[in-house]
Short mmCIF file of C-alpha atoms in Angstrom, two decimals:
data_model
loop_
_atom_site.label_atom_id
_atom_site.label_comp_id
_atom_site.label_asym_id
_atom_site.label_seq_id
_atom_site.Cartn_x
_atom_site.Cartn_y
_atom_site.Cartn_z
CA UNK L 1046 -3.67 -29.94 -18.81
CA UNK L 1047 -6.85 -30.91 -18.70
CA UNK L 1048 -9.92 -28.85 -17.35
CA UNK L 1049 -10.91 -30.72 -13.58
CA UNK L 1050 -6.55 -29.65 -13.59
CA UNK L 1051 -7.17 -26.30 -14.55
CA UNK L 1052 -10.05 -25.66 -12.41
CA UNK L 1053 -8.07 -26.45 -9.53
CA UNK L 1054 -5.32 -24.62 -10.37
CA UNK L 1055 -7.90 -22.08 -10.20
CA UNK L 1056 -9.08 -22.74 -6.66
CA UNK L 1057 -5.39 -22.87 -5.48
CA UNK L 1058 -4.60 -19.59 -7.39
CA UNK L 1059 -6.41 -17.86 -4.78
CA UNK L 1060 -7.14 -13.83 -5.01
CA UNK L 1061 -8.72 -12.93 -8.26
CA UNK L 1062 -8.77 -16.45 -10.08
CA UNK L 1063 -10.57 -17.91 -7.49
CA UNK L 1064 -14.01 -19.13 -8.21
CA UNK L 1065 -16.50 -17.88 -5.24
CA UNK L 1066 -18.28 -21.69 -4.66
CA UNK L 1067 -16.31 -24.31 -3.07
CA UNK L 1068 -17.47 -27.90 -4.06
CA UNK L 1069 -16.21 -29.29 -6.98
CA UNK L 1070 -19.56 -29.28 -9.06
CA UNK L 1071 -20.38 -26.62 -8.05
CA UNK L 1072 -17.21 -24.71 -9.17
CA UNK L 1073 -17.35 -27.21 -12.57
CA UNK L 1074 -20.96 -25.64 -13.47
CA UNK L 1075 -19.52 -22.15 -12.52
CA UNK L 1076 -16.51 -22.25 -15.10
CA UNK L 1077 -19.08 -23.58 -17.62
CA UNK L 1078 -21.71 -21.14 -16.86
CA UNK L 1079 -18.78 -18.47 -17.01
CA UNK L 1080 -17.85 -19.63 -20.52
CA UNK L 1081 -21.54 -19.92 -22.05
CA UNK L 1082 -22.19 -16.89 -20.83
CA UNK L 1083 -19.57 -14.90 -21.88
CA UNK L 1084 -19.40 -12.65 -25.14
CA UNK L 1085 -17.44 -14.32 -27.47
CA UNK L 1086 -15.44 -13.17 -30.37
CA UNK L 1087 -15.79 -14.34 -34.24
CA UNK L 1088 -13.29 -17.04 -33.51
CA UNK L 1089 -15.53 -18.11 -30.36
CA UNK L 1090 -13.03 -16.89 -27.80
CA UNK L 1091 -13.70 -15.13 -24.76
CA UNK L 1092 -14.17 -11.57 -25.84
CA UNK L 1093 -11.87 -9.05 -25.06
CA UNK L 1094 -12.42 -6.99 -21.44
CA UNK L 1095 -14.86 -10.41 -20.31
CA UNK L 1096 -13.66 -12.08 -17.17
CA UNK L 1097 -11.97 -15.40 -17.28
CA UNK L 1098 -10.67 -16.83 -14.13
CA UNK L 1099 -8.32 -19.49 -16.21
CA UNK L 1100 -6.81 -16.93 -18.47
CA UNK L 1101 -4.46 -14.42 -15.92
CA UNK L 1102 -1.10 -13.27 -16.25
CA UNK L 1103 1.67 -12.86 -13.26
CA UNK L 1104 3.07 -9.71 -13.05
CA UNK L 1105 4.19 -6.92 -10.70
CA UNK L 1106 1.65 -6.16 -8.08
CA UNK L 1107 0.93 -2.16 -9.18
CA UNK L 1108 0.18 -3.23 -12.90
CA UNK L 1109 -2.62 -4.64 -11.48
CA UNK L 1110 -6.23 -2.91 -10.41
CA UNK L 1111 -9.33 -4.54 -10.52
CA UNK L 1112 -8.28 -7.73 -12.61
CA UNK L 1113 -6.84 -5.38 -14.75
CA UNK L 1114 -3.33 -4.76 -15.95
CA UNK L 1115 -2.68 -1.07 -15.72
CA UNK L 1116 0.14 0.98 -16.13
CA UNK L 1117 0.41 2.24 -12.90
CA UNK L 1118 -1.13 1.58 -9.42
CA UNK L 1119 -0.45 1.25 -5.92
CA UNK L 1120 -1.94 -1.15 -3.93
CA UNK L 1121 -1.22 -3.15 -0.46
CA UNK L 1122 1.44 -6.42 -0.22
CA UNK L 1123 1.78 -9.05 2.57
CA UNK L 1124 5.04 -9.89 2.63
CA UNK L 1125 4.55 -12.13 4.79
CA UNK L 1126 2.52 -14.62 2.73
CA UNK L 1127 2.82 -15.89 -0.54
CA UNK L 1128 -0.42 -17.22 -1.88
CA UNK L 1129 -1.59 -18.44 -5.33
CA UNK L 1130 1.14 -19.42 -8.39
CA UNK L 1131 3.24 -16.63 -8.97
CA UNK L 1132 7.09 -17.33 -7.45
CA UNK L 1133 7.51 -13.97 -6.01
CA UNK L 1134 5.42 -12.19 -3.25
CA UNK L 1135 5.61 -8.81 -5.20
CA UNK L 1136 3.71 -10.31 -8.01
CA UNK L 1137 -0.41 -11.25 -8.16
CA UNK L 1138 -2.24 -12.95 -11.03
CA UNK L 1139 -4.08 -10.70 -12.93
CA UNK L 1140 -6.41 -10.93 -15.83
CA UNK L 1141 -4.84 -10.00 -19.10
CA UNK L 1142 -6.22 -7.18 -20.99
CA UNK L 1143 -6.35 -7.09 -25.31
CA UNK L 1144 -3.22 -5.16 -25.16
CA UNK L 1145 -0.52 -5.77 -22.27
CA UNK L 1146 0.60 -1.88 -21.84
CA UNK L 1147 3.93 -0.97 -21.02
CA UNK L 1148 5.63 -1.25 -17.80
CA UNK L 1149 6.10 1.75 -15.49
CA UNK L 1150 8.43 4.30 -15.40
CA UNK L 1151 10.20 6.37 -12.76
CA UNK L 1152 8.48 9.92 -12.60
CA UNK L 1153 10.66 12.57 -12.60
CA UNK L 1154 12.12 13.00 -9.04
CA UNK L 1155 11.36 16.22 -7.18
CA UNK L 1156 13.87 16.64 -4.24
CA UNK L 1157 12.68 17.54 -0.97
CA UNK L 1158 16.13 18.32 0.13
CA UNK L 1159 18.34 15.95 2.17
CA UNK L 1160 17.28 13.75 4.94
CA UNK L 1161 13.93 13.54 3.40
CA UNK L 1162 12.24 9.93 5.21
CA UNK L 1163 9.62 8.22 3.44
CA UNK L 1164 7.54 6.46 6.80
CA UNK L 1165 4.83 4.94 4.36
CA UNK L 1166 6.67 3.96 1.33
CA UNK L 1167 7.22 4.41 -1.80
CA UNK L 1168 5.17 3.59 -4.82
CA UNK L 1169 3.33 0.68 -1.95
CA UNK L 1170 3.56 0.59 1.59
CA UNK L 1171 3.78 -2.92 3.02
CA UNK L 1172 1.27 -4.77 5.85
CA UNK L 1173 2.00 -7.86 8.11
CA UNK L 1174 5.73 -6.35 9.08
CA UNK L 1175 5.94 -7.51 12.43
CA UNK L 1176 9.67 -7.78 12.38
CA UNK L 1177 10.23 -4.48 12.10
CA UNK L 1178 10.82 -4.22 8.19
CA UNK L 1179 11.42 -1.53 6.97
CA UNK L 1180 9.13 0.26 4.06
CA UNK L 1181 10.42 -0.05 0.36
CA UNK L 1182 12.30 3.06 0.48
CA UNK L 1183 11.45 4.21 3.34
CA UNK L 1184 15.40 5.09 4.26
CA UNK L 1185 16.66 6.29 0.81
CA UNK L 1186 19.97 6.96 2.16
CA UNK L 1187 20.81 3.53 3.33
CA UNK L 1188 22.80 1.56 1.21
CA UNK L 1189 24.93 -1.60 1.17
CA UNK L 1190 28.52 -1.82 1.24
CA UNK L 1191 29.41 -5.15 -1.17
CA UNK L 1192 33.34 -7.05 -1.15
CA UNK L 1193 33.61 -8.64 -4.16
CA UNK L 1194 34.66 -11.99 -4.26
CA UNK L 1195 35.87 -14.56 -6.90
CA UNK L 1196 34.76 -17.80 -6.52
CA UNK L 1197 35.21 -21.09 -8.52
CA UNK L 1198 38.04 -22.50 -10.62
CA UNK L 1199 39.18 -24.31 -13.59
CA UNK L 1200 37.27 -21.96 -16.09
CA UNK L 1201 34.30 -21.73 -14.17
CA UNK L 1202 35.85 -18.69 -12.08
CA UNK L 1203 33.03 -15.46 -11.39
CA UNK L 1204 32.73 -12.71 -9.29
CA UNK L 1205 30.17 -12.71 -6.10
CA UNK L 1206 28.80 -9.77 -4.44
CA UNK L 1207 29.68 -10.23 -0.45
CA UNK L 1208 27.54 -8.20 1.76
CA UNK L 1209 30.03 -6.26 4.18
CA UNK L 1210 28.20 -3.75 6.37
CA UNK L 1211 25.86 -0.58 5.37
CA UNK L 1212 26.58 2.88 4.81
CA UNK L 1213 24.37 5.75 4.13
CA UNK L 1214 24.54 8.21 1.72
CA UNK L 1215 25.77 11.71 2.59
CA UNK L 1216 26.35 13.13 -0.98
CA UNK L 1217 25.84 11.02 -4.68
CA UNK L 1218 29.30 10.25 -4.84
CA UNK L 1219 30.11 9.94 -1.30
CA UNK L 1220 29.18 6.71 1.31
CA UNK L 1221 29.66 7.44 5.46
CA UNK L 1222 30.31 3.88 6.81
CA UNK L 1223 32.52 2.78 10.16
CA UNK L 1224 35.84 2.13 9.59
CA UNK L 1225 35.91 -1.13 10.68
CA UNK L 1226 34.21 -2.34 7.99
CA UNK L 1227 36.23 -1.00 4.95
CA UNK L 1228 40.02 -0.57 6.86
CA UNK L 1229 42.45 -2.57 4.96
CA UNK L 1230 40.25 -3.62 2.45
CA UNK L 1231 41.10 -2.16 -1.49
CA UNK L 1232 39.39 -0.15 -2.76
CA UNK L 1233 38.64 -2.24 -6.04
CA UNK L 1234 36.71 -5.25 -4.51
CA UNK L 1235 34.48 -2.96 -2.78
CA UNK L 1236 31.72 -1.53 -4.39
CA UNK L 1237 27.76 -0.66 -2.65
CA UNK L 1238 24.49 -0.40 -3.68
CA UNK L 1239 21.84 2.06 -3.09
CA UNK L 1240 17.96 1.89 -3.61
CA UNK L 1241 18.25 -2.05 -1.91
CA UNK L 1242 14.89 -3.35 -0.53
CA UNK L 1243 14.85 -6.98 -0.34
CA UNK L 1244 18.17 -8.40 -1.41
CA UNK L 1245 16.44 -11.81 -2.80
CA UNK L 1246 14.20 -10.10 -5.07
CA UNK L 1247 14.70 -7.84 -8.03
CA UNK L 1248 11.32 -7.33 -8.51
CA UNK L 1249 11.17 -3.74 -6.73
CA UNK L 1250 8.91 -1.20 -7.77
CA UNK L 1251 12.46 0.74 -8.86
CA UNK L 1252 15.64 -0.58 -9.46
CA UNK L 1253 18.87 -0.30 -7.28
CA UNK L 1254 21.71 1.09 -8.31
CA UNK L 1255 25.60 -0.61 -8.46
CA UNK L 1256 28.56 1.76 -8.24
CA UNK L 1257 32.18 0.76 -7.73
CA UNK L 1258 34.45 2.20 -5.01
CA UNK L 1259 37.38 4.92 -6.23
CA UNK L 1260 39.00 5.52 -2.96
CA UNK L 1261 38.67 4.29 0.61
CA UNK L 1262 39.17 7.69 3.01
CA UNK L 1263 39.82 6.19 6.92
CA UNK L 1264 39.78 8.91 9.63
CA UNK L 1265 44.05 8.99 10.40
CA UNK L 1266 43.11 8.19 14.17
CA UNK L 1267 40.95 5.39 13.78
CA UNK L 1268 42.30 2.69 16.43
CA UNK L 1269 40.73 -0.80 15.67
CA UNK L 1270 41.53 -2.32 19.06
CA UNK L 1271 38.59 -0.38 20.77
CA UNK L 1272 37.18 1.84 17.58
CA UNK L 1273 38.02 4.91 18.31
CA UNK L 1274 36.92 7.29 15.38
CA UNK L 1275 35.22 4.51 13.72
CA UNK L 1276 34.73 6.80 10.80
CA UNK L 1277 35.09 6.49 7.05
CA UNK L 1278 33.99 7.65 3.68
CA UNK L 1279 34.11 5.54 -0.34
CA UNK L 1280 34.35 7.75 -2.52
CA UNK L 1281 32.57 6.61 -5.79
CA UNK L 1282 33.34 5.83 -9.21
CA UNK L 1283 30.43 8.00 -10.27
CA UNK L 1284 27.26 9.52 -8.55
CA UNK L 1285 24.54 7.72 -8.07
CA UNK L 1286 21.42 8.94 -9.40
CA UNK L 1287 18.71 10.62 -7.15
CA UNK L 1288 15.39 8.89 -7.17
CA UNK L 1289 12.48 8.48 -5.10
CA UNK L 1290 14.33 5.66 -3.62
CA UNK L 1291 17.59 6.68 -3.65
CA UNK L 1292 18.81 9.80 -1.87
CA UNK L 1293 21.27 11.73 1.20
CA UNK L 1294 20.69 11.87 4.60
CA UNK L 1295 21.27 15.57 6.07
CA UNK L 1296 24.02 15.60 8.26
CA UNK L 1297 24.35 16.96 12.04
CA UNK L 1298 26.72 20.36 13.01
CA UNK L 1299 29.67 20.00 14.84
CA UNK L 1300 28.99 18.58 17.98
CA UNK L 1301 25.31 18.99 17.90
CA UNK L 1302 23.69 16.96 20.96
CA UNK L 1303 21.10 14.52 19.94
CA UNK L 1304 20.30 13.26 23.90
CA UNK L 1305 17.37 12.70 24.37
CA UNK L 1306 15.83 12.39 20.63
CA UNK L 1307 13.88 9.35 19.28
CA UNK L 1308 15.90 7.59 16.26
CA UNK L 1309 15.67 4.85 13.85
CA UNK L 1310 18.46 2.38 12.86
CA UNK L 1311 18.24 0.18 9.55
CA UNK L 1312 20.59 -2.45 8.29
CA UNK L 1313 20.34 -6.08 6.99
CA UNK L 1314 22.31 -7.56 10.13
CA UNK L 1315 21.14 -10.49 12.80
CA UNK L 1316 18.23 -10.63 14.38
CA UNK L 1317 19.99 -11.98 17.77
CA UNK L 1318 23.46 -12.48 18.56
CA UNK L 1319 25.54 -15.48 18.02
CA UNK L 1320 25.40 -18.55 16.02
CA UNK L 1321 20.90 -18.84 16.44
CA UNK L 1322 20.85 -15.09 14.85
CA UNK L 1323 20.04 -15.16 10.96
CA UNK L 1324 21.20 -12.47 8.81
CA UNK L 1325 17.73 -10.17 7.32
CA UNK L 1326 16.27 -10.51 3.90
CA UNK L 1327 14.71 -7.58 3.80
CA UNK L 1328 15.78 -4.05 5.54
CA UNK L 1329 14.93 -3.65 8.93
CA UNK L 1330 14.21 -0.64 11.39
CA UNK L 1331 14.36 -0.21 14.73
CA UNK L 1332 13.67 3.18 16.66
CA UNK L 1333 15.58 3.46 19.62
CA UNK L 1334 16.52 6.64 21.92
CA UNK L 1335 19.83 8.12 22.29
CA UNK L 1336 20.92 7.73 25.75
CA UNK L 1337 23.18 10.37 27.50
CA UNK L 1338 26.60 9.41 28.02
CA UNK L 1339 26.69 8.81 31.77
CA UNK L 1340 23.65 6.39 31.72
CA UNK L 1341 25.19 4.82 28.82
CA UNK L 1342 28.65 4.13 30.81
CA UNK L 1343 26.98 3.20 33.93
CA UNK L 1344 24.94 0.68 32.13
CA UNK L 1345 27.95 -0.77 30.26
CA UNK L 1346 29.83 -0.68 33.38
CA UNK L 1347 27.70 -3.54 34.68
CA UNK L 1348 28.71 -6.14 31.93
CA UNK L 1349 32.05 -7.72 31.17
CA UNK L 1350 33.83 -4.18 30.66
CA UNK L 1351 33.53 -3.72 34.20
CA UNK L 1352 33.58 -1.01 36.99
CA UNK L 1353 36.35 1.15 35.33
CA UNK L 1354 35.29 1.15 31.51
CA UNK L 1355 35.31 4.48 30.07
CA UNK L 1356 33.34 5.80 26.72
CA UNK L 1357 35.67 7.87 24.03
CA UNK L 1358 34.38 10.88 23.17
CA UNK L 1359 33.68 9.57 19.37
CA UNK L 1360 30.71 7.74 20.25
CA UNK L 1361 27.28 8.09 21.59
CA UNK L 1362 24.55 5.56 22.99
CA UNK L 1363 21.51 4.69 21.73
CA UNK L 1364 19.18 2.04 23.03
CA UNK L 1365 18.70 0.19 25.95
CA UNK L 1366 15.26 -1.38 25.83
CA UNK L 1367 14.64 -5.29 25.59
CA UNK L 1368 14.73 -6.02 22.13
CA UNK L 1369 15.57 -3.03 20.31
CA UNK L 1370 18.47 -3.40 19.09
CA UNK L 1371 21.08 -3.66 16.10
CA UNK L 1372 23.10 -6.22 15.99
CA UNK L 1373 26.09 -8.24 14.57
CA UNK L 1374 26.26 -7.44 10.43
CA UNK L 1375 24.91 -3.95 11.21
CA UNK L 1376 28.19 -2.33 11.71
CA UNK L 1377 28.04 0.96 9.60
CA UNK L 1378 24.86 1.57 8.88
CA UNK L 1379 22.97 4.91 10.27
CA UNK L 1380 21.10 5.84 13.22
CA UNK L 1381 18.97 9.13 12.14
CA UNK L 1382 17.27 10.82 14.15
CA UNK L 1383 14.47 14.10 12.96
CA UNK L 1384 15.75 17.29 13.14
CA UNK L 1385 14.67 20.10 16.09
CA UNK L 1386 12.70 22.36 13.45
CA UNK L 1387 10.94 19.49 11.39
CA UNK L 1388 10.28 16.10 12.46
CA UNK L 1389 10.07 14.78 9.08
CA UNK L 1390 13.64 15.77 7.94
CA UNK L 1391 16.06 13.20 9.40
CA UNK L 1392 20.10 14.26 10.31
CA UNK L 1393 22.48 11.33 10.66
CA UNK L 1394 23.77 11.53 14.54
CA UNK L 1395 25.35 7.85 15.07
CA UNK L 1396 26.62 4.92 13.27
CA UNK L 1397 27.01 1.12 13.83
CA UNK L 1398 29.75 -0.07 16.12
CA UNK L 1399 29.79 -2.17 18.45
CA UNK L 1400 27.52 -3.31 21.72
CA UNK L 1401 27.71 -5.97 24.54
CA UNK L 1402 25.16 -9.07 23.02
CA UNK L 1403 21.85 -7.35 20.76
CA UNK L 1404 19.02 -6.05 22.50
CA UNK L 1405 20.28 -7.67 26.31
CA UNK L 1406 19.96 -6.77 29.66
CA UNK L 1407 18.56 -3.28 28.71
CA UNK L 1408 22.58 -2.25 27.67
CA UNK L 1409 22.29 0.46 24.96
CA UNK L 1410 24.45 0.22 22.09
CA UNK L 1411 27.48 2.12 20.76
CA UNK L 1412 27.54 4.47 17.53
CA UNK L 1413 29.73 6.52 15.80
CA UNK L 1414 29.25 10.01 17.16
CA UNK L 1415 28.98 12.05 13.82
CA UNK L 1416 28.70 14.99 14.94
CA UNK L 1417 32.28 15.00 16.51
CA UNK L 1418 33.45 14.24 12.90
CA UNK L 1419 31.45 16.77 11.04
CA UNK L 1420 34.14 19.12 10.60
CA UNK L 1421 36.48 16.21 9.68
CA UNK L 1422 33.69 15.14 6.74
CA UNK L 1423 33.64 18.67 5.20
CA UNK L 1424 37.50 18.65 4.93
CA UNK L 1425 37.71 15.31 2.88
CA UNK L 1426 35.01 16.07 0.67
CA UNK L 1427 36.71 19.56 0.20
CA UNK L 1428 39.86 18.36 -0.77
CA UNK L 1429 38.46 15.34 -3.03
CA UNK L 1430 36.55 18.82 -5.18
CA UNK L 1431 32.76 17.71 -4.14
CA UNK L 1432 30.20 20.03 -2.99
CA UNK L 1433 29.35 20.00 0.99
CA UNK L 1434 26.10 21.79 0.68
CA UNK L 1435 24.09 18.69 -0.18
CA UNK L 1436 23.42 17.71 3.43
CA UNK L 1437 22.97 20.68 5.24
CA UNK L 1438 19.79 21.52 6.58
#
């Protein structure tokens, strides 16, 4: 490549291997300038520590401070624009030092107890989410619930991870998700994954973790014709382990009554409903109010259910303003809401089933009641030998 190339490779780097003047002599004069100027080693390289815009490396954003490769940092992303030549938005040019130092490493994670919501972050917090994205592990509880699929033939045969709906976390070896996702299905093609950001990127600041599905527990009165006790638990292979990313939601009392709080939703499901909505990239959030029940029925009652529709007593509503919604692909993910003695402690009250459209006509959607099934939660993770006192608060 030669060096009127290289320069503007430069210019289009943008961010830290940009030159500061804009012409093209001007910037030609400024590279040499750079160069004559510089200290230079015996071999009549750029010496080490000196700035040269031509000479960067692209790696992951918080190895990066000050044109420097660090070992640790934190720093703000835009993931909504990708500038300069790395391929993926989590990564920036940066100068290289003498010695590229190791990557980093998870610190030791201190629990804060269950529930434990991380609003800006973790490890970076991300600007220019418009769309309601969610921070990188902001939910640590949320996780995805994968089908796995063989595809291919004559030789050529592999295995592919099929998203199925979420779940959430309510102990490391135990995923709450609605029945309707998992009933039927065996228990050997499913497996989830915790600690999932972005699902087109591995680049994360940590990892996520796999772990295969043992047994598929569905509550013994589930009815899939109108999802009644849309409840169920995967037990896993083996526990997941807790990191700053990667955690349990606390989990309500029996019956507890959430009317009235202000609660967040995540999944990975449309952003509208029917054939225009597109399935999300990267976790969103959407904080919605739980609605009491007799708003909630009177609302539905003015769709296509009609005058007569009645609610089951194993779900609640939550919702019903323009545009806040989940939607279609969301179907057993959590709705938390904080908990009456600390507002940054979050308790599991609903979970994904069903609505009339996504975010229409001001027509709350359905959940999961959890609470109702609280006692019903203990007993199976009682009987299955696994410790209850993980999400109690």
């Amino acid at each position: 490549m030669n060096m009127l190339a290289l320069v503007l490779l430069a210019v289009l780097a943008g961010g830290s291997c940009r030159p500061e003047t804009g012409d093209l002599d001007s910037l030609l004069d400024n590279y040499k300038a750079t160069l004559d100027s510089s200290p230079r080693t015996e071999a009549g390289s750029t010496a080490p520590g000196a700035y040269n815009p031509l000479d960067c490396e692209c790696v992951p954003y918080y190895l990066c401070l000050n044109n420097s490769i660090i070992t640790d940092g934190v720093g703000l992303i835009d993931i909504r624009i990708k500038e300069g030549p790395c391929d993926n938005y989590l990564d920036v040019c940066c100068q290289k030092p003498d010695t590229l130092t190791a990557p980093i490493t998870p610190r030791p994670h201190a629990r804060a107890g269950c529930g434990a919501r991380n609003p800006d972050g973790v490890g970076f917090r991300i600007t220019g989410h418009g769309d309601g994205e969610a921070q990188f592990g902001e939910f640590p509880w949320m996780v995805a619930v994968l089908r796995e699929e063989a595809v291919g033939g004559d030789g050529g045969a592999h295995n592919l991870n099929v998203y199925q709906c979420g779940g959430s976390l309510v102990h490391p070896q135990v995923v709450l998700t609605a029945a309707h996702c998992v009933a039927g299905k065996e228990s050997k093609h499913l497996k989830i994954r915790a600690g999932e950001w972005d699902t087109q990127t591995k680049n994360e600041l940590f990892p996520h973790q796999d772990r295969d599905v043992e047994k598929v527990i569905v509550h013994d009165k589930f009815y899939p014709g109108a999802l009644y006790n849309d409840v169920a638990l995967l037990l896993l292979s083996k526990p997941v382990d807790i990191a700053e990313n990667v955690d349990v939601v606390c989990l309500p009392q029996q019956d507890e009554p959430m009317d009235g709080r202000r609660c967040f939703a995540s999944g990975w499901g449309k952003d509208v409903f029917g054939k225009e909505g597109r399935y999300q990239v990267i976790l969103k959030k959407v904080e919605l109010p739980v609605v009491p029940i007799d708003k909630c029925v009177e609302s539905l009652r003015k769709t296509r259910l009609g005058p007569y529709f009645k609610l089951h007593e194993s779900f609640i509503c939550a919702g019903g303003e323009v545009g806040k919604d989940t939607c279609k692909g969301d179907g057993g993910s959590p709705l938390v809401c904080p908990t009456r003695g600390n507002p940054l402690q979050y308790v599991q009250s609903g979970i994904v089933a069903w609505g009339i459209g996504c975010g229409e006509d001001q027509t709350p959607g359905v959940y999961v009641n959890v609470a109702h099934f609280r006692n019903w939660i203990d007993e199976q993770l009682v009987y299955n030998n696994l410790d209850i006192s993980g999400y109690k608060y």
